[in-house]
Amino acid sequence: MVGFGSAAVSTRMAGLALCLSSAFLCAPGVAAAQDKPQAGGTLRVVTYEPLCLDQIEGTSRNTQTALQSIYDRLVSESLDGKFHSWLASEWAISEDQLTYAFTIRDGVTFHDGTPLNAEAVRFNLQRWLDVKKAGSAPVESISSKDNVVTVKLRKAYSPFLHDLSEPTLGFISPASIQKYSKEERCAGGPGVTAGSGPFKVASRTPGRDLVLERNDNYNWAPADAAHQGKAYLDRVELRFLKEDSVRVGAVESNQADIATGVPAISVEDIKSKPHLKLLQTQQPGIPWSFWLNQSKSPLDDVRVREALRVGADYAGLIDAVFLGTATPAYAALTPAVALGHDPSLEKSWTFDEKKAKALLDEAGWSKTDSQGFRVKDGKRLTLRGISATPWSNQQRDLYAQGLKAAFAAIGVDYVRDVIDFGSADARFKANDYDIVDTSQAAGEPNLLYGAFYSTETWDKNTNWGFVKDKDLDGALADGLATTDREKRIAAYTAAQKIIAEKVYLIPIANPTVLLAVNKKVQGVTFGTSGQIGSYYDVWLSK
């Protein structure tokens, strides 16, 4: 075996935690002096409601953010892409990169008092394989013996440790899974939601809040945490508020300490408040984009897809709507993805209404109805878009209104439905849509595999476009099969060029994650996917 995991504390992450806790957002790698962390107090957070408290049954980035202090993972990934020990005290990888052996640390218990041992880890990973097909990971088998869990892969898969570090793979007590139904676990609550993290569920009121209390037995933080032992805070109160303005109002009026999902229109107001600080980071992953459904007319025609791409002033709308909190996107990976973003695609197309109209004429949509929308064979050129409520926000809704007007100018009737996740899931499964608009957050470029590889359609993964392209499949498979950095960059660069050339995706905006934070709140960090980090290292100055 080669490639043993490190248990060393990441001083860079500790410094970043201190940096983010200062009154201003510091540049990466620059630390600011702070007082000694103080224990106690309740942190009040206004945020989005998680989809399900059992993430294998239903998750989103907002869900992962809300639950990451409840569940622990095998390994931790820091912002520099390095992996650190957590529930696995060490690990080894075979020379052919097909076998991973994880040594599980002793003394860890779930919130229900049952042991988190190698068998519990195996149980959770097997469930991930059985229910979610292990995502994109080519897992062949999972076994446990004594304190070691062994995972064997069918083929080499370079982002495997990254996948294991993701919040969605936080471990749940097998006893809880066996005792409670899917519906009971999704609703969650004290005794039902049993992780092993620094906080446990004190109460859960669907539609209103999730209250966490400190796990005083906690003594197994990841090696790159800013401290060890139990958390500083006594409690964390997560209150669910859908409206952006209401969340911002809560933190401005001292009814909350942190507001997530801050809209661009509120940035200057927050900066003007003496008791608040604005924390921000660019979200890595796939930009906010249009996934175009090519399984049926009219988007099975690349001329129609290209007409949509050049038929609206995407960059101009970003300046008008996002007010400097987002940048125009051209590649399928944001610039925050250090490994793989293709800068050569920047400004590779521009707004050209005349060209868009000509492309639609060429595609046979040359006639118009009484309202000016294009028709062919008696059918209007209507595109039905979907976004789930957790994926949208005030800026995206406003931007979509601008796109609706721009598309109407070239004769396209664009209808966008923002619906709850259950309704969106049903329409995905029924193939009842033309466009899906969302973004995906992760620092790993293998997001492209799940979004575009031919077999990764919903609900296994997020190939909402039903893309089937042998050359693209080949590039994405090459990116997964090697750990050589330069080869991976070459593979994902090639993939992004194919996606752009065939217009499988229309990238719109590179998002920025914005938090409004009371200045008494210290130790806030961002995770590798751009989301707010765990509340484990957070403390309140007095």
XYZ file of C-alpha atoms in Angstrom:
542
model
C 0.000 0.000 0.000
C 1.100 3.574 -0.693
C -0.297 7.026 0.013
C -0.911 7.078 3.741
C -3.178 9.897 4.930
C -1.787 12.643 7.086
C -3.031 13.424 10.588
C -1.165 16.743 10.753
C -3.130 19.881 11.602
C -3.426 22.285 8.664
C -2.043 25.590 9.882
C -3.344 27.250 6.735
C -6.935 26.332 7.622
C -6.515 27.482 11.196
C -5.208 30.795 9.906
C -8.063 31.124 7.452
C -10.600 30.513 10.203
C -9.141 33.422 12.142
C -8.973 35.552 9.008
C -12.642 35.069 8.177
C -13.616 35.918 11.712
C -12.172 39.420 11.443
C -14.188 42.472 10.477
C -13.168 42.156 6.849
C -12.766 39.224 4.523
C -9.032 38.619 4.236
C -7.133 37.258 1.292
C -6.351 33.514 1.396
C -3.311 32.759 3.498
C -3.449 36.027 5.488
C -4.274 35.637 9.173
C -5.499 38.292 11.571
C -4.808 38.365 15.288
C -7.819 37.496 17.438
C -8.640 37.136 21.079
C -8.692 33.697 22.634
C -11.863 31.741 21.685
C -14.549 31.818 24.349
C -16.970 29.005 25.161
C -20.720 29.320 25.513
C -23.620 31.129 23.921
C -26.205 30.502 21.226
C -25.562 31.213 17.555
C -28.692 32.299 15.644
C -28.634 31.597 11.906
C -31.307 32.476 9.353
C -30.993 30.222 6.355
C -32.783 27.761 4.047
C -34.597 24.643 5.211
C -32.877 21.302 4.497
C -34.707 18.952 2.151
C -34.244 15.914 4.380
C -32.271 15.192 7.545
C -31.147 11.876 6.008
C -29.055 13.088 3.086
C -28.922 9.754 1.272
C -32.691 10.125 0.811
C -32.584 13.739 -0.337
C -30.009 16.500 -0.330
C -28.936 19.853 -1.712
C -26.048 22.166 -0.988
C -28.254 24.071 1.475
C -29.117 20.764 3.159
C -25.462 19.831 3.474
C -24.666 23.243 4.940
C -27.387 22.892 7.583
C -26.442 19.346 8.600
C -22.646 19.260 8.423
C -22.245 19.970 12.143
C -24.434 16.926 12.952
C -22.592 14.324 10.876
C -18.900 13.418 10.588
C -17.067 12.014 7.552
C -14.145 9.684 6.946
C -11.736 12.396 5.816
C -11.617 16.178 5.631
C -10.521 18.236 2.630
C -8.985 21.673 3.177
C -9.129 24.593 0.749
C -5.712 23.746 -0.675
C -7.016 20.360 -1.847
C -5.197 18.337 0.810
C -6.898 15.561 2.781
C -6.727 15.147 6.546
C -7.685 12.431 9.000
C -11.103 12.500 10.654
C -13.037 9.323 11.443
C -10.295 7.558 9.535
C -7.102 8.000 11.539
C -5.112 6.928 8.473
C -5.627 5.314 5.111
C -3.637 3.537 2.445
C -4.155 3.276 -1.317
C -2.882 0.365 -3.407
C -0.417 1.064 -6.190
C -3.040 0.340 -8.854
C -5.378 2.802 -7.036
C -8.157 0.213 -6.860
C -8.099 -0.552 -3.123
C -8.543 1.912 -0.256
C -8.027 0.744 3.335
C -9.267 3.078 6.094
C -8.297 2.617 9.739
C -11.209 3.830 11.874
C -10.302 5.704 15.028
C -11.333 4.335 18.411
C -13.735 5.856 20.907
C -16.251 7.466 18.553
C -19.958 7.209 19.370
C -23.147 8.289 17.643
C -25.581 10.620 19.378
C -27.737 7.624 20.301
C -24.820 6.078 22.222
C -24.046 3.319 19.722
C -20.425 2.914 18.576
C -19.179 4.398 15.330
C -16.834 1.564 14.410
C -15.626 -0.031 11.195
C -18.865 -1.966 10.754
C -20.921 1.232 11.106
C -18.757 2.887 8.458
C -19.167 -0.122 6.160
C -22.934 -0.012 6.713
C -23.100 3.655 5.704
C -20.894 3.254 2.646
C -22.850 0.178 1.542
C -26.060 2.163 1.863
C -24.523 4.921 -0.287
C -23.722 2.271 -2.879
C -27.131 0.586 -2.703
C -29.263 3.743 -2.733
C -27.159 6.220 -4.694
C -24.925 3.851 -6.688
C -22.003 5.598 -4.931
C -22.563 8.629 -7.145
C -19.977 8.448 -9.912
C -17.560 6.309 -7.923
C -17.030 2.831 -9.488
C -17.289 0.963 -6.173
C -17.072 -2.815 -6.497
C -17.178 -3.908 -2.853
C -17.020 -2.636 0.722
C -15.897 -4.765 3.667
C -14.823 -4.360 7.271
C -12.530 -6.359 9.531
C -11.520 -5.325 13.019
C -10.998 -1.548 12.778
C -10.322 -1.375 9.016
C -12.792 -0.657 6.216
C -11.676 -1.714 2.735
C -13.219 -0.306 -0.429
C -12.406 -1.880 -3.790
C -13.027 -0.038 -7.046
C -13.688 -1.492 -10.493
C -11.370 1.078 -12.032
C -9.197 3.945 -10.859
C -11.208 6.968 -9.734
C -9.166 10.028 -8.831
C -11.766 12.031 -6.824
C -12.665 9.215 -4.425
C -11.238 10.886 -1.309
C -12.990 14.114 -2.301
C -16.302 12.270 -2.540
C -15.777 10.794 0.928
C -15.086 14.263 2.338
C -18.347 15.748 1.045
C -21.023 16.636 3.657
C -23.548 14.396 1.903
C -21.542 11.386 3.136
C -21.892 12.178 6.825
C -22.455 8.961 8.769
C -25.744 8.074 10.487
C -26.237 5.540 13.252
C -27.182 2.180 11.669
C -29.560 1.646 14.607
C -31.447 4.813 13.627
C -31.631 3.762 9.972
C -32.987 0.351 10.919
C -35.474 1.672 13.489
C -37.049 4.590 11.625
C -38.731 4.883 8.225
C -37.455 7.054 5.384
C -40.165 9.617 6.139
C -39.303 9.689 9.837
C -35.588 10.099 9.110
C -36.244 12.900 6.619
C -38.375 14.777 9.141
C -35.761 14.042 11.808
C -35.698 15.126 15.426
C -34.083 14.235 18.761
C -33.272 10.523 18.900
C -34.173 10.047 15.233
C -31.348 12.095 13.751
C -28.281 10.368 15.149
C -24.944 11.457 13.748
C -21.641 11.700 15.589
C -20.849 15.384 15.036
C -20.062 18.215 17.438
C -23.754 19.154 17.609
C -26.855 17.011 17.979
C -30.506 17.758 17.261
C -32.345 19.306 20.220
C -35.573 20.044 18.334
C -36.914 20.113 14.803
C -40.027 21.942 13.597
C -40.543 21.431 9.842
C -41.027 24.710 8.043
C -39.726 26.719 10.987
C -36.434 25.744 12.604
C -33.787 23.193 13.558
C -32.127 23.640 16.950
C -28.771 22.008 17.702
C -27.092 21.534 21.059
C -23.451 20.805 21.781
C -22.332 17.179 21.935
C -20.238 17.309 25.097
C -18.701 13.905 24.357
C -17.173 15.123 21.104
C -13.417 14.595 20.896
C -12.738 13.500 17.316
C -12.606 16.641 15.191
C -10.814 16.531 11.826
C -7.089 17.158 11.981
C -7.402 20.439 10.053
C -9.907 21.976 12.496
C -8.815 25.087 14.383
C -9.162 23.291 17.731
C -9.810 19.864 19.246
C -12.339 18.734 21.857
C -15.942 19.842 22.131
C -17.415 22.811 20.235
C -17.314 26.319 21.722
C -21.009 27.136 21.248
C -23.732 25.764 23.525
C -26.416 25.866 20.831
C -27.031 26.700 17.191
C -30.515 27.818 16.184
C -31.215 27.497 12.455
C -34.343 29.439 11.505
C -35.751 28.910 8.022
C -36.713 32.046 6.121
C -37.336 31.804 2.387
C -37.352 35.522 1.593
C -33.941 37.140 1.096
C -35.080 40.484 2.490
C -36.471 38.859 5.634
C -33.205 37.035 6.355
C -31.198 40.222 5.854
C -33.649 42.168 8.010
C -33.237 39.628 10.806
C -29.460 40.047 10.993
C -29.665 43.837 10.590
C -32.106 44.080 13.498
C -30.012 41.790 15.753
C -32.617 39.020 15.647
C -30.010 36.769 14.047
C -26.218 36.519 14.046
C -25.679 35.086 10.547
C -27.764 35.377 7.379
C -26.949 33.108 4.449
C -27.940 33.729 0.827
C -27.509 37.496 0.959
C -28.852 39.168 -2.218
C -26.682 41.568 -4.173
C -29.082 44.439 -3.573
C -28.371 44.233 0.181
C -24.554 44.289 0.031
C -24.001 48.034 0.420
C -26.625 48.260 3.164
C -24.893 45.489 5.133
C -21.513 47.164 4.727
C -22.964 50.360 6.173
C -24.119 48.673 9.387
C -21.465 49.071 12.129
C -22.388 45.798 13.866
C -22.159 43.659 10.698
C -19.464 42.295 8.404
C -19.866 40.854 4.920
C -18.045 37.598 4.174
C -17.812 36.386 0.609
C -16.148 33.805 -1.602
C -16.534 32.726 -5.209
C -18.414 29.442 -5.473
C -16.448 26.652 -7.176
C -18.223 24.166 -9.428
C -20.585 24.518 -12.376
C -21.824 28.111 -12.835
C -25.455 29.057 -12.670
C -26.434 27.690 -16.047
C -29.078 26.365 -18.402
C -29.042 22.586 -18.839
C -30.664 22.115 -22.278
C -32.809 18.995 -22.786
C -31.705 17.488 -26.090
C -33.839 14.367 -25.849
C -36.674 16.025 -27.767
C -37.610 18.973 -29.960
C -36.802 21.812 -30.122
C -33.501 21.651 -28.192
C -32.361 18.503 -30.010
C -31.353 20.973 -32.753
C -27.991 22.604 -32.027
C -29.066 25.658 -34.062
C -31.844 26.356 -31.561
C -29.446 25.872 -28.652
C -26.939 28.264 -30.240
C -29.713 30.784 -30.901
C -30.507 30.822 -27.185
C -26.831 31.321 -26.332
C -26.327 34.355 -28.592
C -29.889 35.649 -28.452
C -29.653 37.368 -25.064
C -27.209 39.816 -23.531
C -26.237 37.548 -20.631
C -23.233 39.647 -19.579
C -25.194 42.896 -19.628
C -27.958 41.393 -17.532
C -25.411 40.169 -14.976
C -24.067 43.696 -14.521
C -27.604 45.055 -14.114
C -28.962 42.384 -11.775
C -26.057 41.015 -9.736
C -24.471 44.407 -9.013
C -20.891 43.175 -8.985
C -21.537 39.996 -6.975
C -21.248 37.650 -9.975
C -19.270 37.533 -13.216
C -20.354 36.329 -16.676
C -19.704 32.619 -17.184
C -18.525 31.004 -20.395
C -17.012 27.687 -19.285
C -18.738 24.720 -17.637
C -16.482 25.156 -14.568
C -16.127 28.375 -12.585
C -12.720 30.068 -12.239
C -12.731 28.983 -8.567
C -12.111 25.372 -9.700
C -8.323 25.512 -9.709
C -7.970 22.154 -11.417
C -9.656 22.295 -14.805
C -11.312 25.661 -15.446
C -10.689 26.594 -19.094
C -9.920 30.333 -19.312
C -9.647 30.157 -23.117
C -13.454 30.032 -23.279
C -13.862 33.464 -21.690
C -15.889 35.742 -23.998
C -16.044 32.969 -26.611
C -19.501 34.167 -27.680
C -21.281 37.507 -27.624
C -24.822 38.802 -27.872
C -25.945 38.756 -31.511
C -29.716 39.042 -31.952
C -29.471 39.032 -35.750
C -27.523 35.754 -35.722
C -29.992 34.200 -33.279
C -32.930 35.018 -35.540
C -31.095 33.654 -38.568
C -30.343 30.380 -36.753
C -33.993 29.945 -35.800
C -35.070 30.647 -39.383
C -32.581 28.042 -40.587
C -33.941 25.532 -38.075
C -37.417 25.899 -39.601
C -38.895 28.294 -37.043
C -39.380 31.060 -39.599
C -43.085 31.845 -39.098
C -44.637 33.738 -36.197
C -48.039 33.765 -34.531
C -50.159 36.778 -33.636
C -48.077 37.414 -30.511
C -44.763 37.357 -32.382
C -43.644 33.922 -31.167
C -42.170 31.515 -33.689
C -44.159 28.513 -34.837
C -43.413 25.367 -36.827
C -45.932 22.759 -37.932
C -48.573 24.627 -35.972
C -46.632 24.488 -32.686
C -45.267 27.538 -30.847
C -41.581 27.638 -29.916
C -42.165 27.415 -26.177
C -39.409 26.393 -23.774
C -40.456 25.238 -20.315
C -37.846 25.836 -17.651
C -37.628 24.408 -14.141
C -35.771 25.523 -11.057
C -36.346 24.051 -7.609
C -37.049 26.501 -4.809
C -33.748 25.761 -2.967
C -31.813 26.550 -6.157
C -33.276 29.956 -6.902
C -33.042 33.366 -5.273
C -34.059 36.967 -5.773
C -31.308 37.707 -8.320
C -31.945 34.591 -10.382
C -35.669 35.284 -10.466
C -35.092 38.857 -11.616
C -32.498 37.742 -14.160
C -34.933 35.154 -15.565
C -37.460 37.937 -16.168
C -34.839 39.736 -18.247
C -34.150 36.556 -20.216
C -37.844 36.059 -20.849
C -37.984 39.489 -22.497
C -34.768 38.864 -24.478
C -36.004 35.490 -25.757
C -39.361 37.005 -26.687
C -37.477 39.504 -28.864
C -36.165 36.609 -30.993
C -39.536 34.853 -31.003
C -39.034 32.317 -28.197
C -41.673 31.858 -25.494
C -39.731 31.079 -22.302
C -41.710 29.923 -19.263
C -39.846 29.339 -15.986
C -41.421 27.463 -13.072
C -39.802 27.711 -9.628
C -41.292 24.766 -7.749
C -40.660 22.695 -4.637
C -38.083 19.944 -4.913
C -40.624 17.115 -4.864
C -42.493 18.599 -7.819
C -39.228 19.219 -9.665
C -38.164 15.630 -9.036
C -41.441 14.358 -10.514
C -41.037 16.475 -13.641
C -37.430 15.379 -14.077
C -38.493 11.743 -13.922
C -41.309 12.392 -16.420
C -38.970 14.320 -18.746
C -41.458 17.177 -18.525
C -39.143 20.147 -19.130
C -36.866 21.790 -21.688
C -34.455 23.722 -19.470
C -33.153 23.287 -15.918
C -31.430 26.266 -14.331
C -29.225 25.822 -11.311
C -25.581 25.801 -10.246
C -23.555 23.007 -8.664
C -20.935 23.572 -6.005
C -17.746 21.547 -5.489
C -14.050 22.167 -5.813
C -13.652 18.978 -7.868
C -14.023 19.075 -11.683
C -15.578 15.606 -11.688
C -18.904 17.431 -11.273
C -18.863 17.441 -15.071
C -19.055 13.651 -15.109
C -22.309 13.610 -13.174
C -23.745 16.452 -15.231
C -22.851 15.263 -18.735
C -21.754 11.624 -18.894
C -24.272 9.685 -20.994
C -25.370 7.263 -18.254
C -25.709 9.868 -15.472
C -29.311 10.949 -16.049
C -31.772 11.746 -13.287
C -32.239 10.387 -10.703
C -28.828 8.729 -10.594
C -27.172 12.055 -11.305
C -27.746 15.400 -13.018
C -27.426 14.901 -16.775
C -30.691 16.793 -17.242
C -29.759 17.454 -20.859
C -29.704 13.735 -21.772
C -26.312 14.384 -23.354
C -24.939 11.399 -25.273
C -21.566 12.197 -26.781
C -18.828 9.574 -27.162
C -16.023 12.136 -27.325
C -17.298 13.893 -24.211
C -17.731 10.566 -22.397
C -14.142 9.724 -23.278
C -12.760 12.994 -21.930
C -14.770 12.729 -18.716
C -13.706 9.109 -18.195
C -10.064 10.093 -18.744
C -10.381 12.766 -16.054
C -11.632 10.242 -13.525
C -9.143 7.504 -14.344
C -5.892 9.363 -13.670
C -4.413 11.092 -10.647
C -1.835 12.906 -12.794
C -2.663 16.601 -12.384
C -1.700 17.691 -15.890
C -3.591 14.809 -17.500
C -6.675 15.645 -15.464
C -6.492 19.304 -16.487
C -6.143 18.273 -20.130
C -9.139 15.942 -19.886
C -11.439 18.499 -18.268
C -10.269 21.243 -20.622
C -11.190 19.015 -23.555
C -14.557 18.248 -21.969
C -15.391 21.927 -21.503
C -14.515 22.661 -25.117
C -16.890 19.935 -26.331
C -19.660 21.193 -24.042
C -19.188 24.720 -25.399
C -18.914 23.663 -29.062
C -22.086 21.530 -28.937
C -23.944 23.995 -26.657
C -24.852 21.281 -24.156
C -24.916 23.960 -21.457
C -25.357 27.718 -21.427
C -23.213 29.006 -18.546
C -24.684 32.236 -17.193
C -23.025 33.488 -14.005
C -20.143 32.580 -11.714
C -21.839 32.903 -8.301
C -20.456 34.544 -5.196
C -21.473 33.211 -1.782
C -22.397 36.091 0.532
C -22.883 35.977 4.301
C -24.008 38.780 6.596
C -22.399 38.185 9.996
C -22.563 40.000 13.305
C -19.077 41.158 14.289
C -19.290 39.302 17.603
C -19.264 36.010 15.645
C -15.742 34.638 15.248
C -14.237 31.591 13.518
C -16.547 31.440 10.489
C -15.031 29.602 7.529
C -16.024 28.616 4.018
C -15.954 24.982 2.930
C -14.427 23.560 -0.234
C -17.723 23.971 -2.094
C -18.060 27.626 -1.167
C -20.697 27.023 1.518
C -20.409 28.247 5.106
C -18.295 25.772 7.050
C -19.074 23.796 10.184
C -20.097 25.666 13.328
C -17.596 23.592 15.320
C -14.886 26.303 15.410
C -17.298 29.238 15.675
C -17.400 31.261 18.896
C -18.949 34.459 20.195
C -16.892 37.340 21.573
C -18.319 39.003 24.660
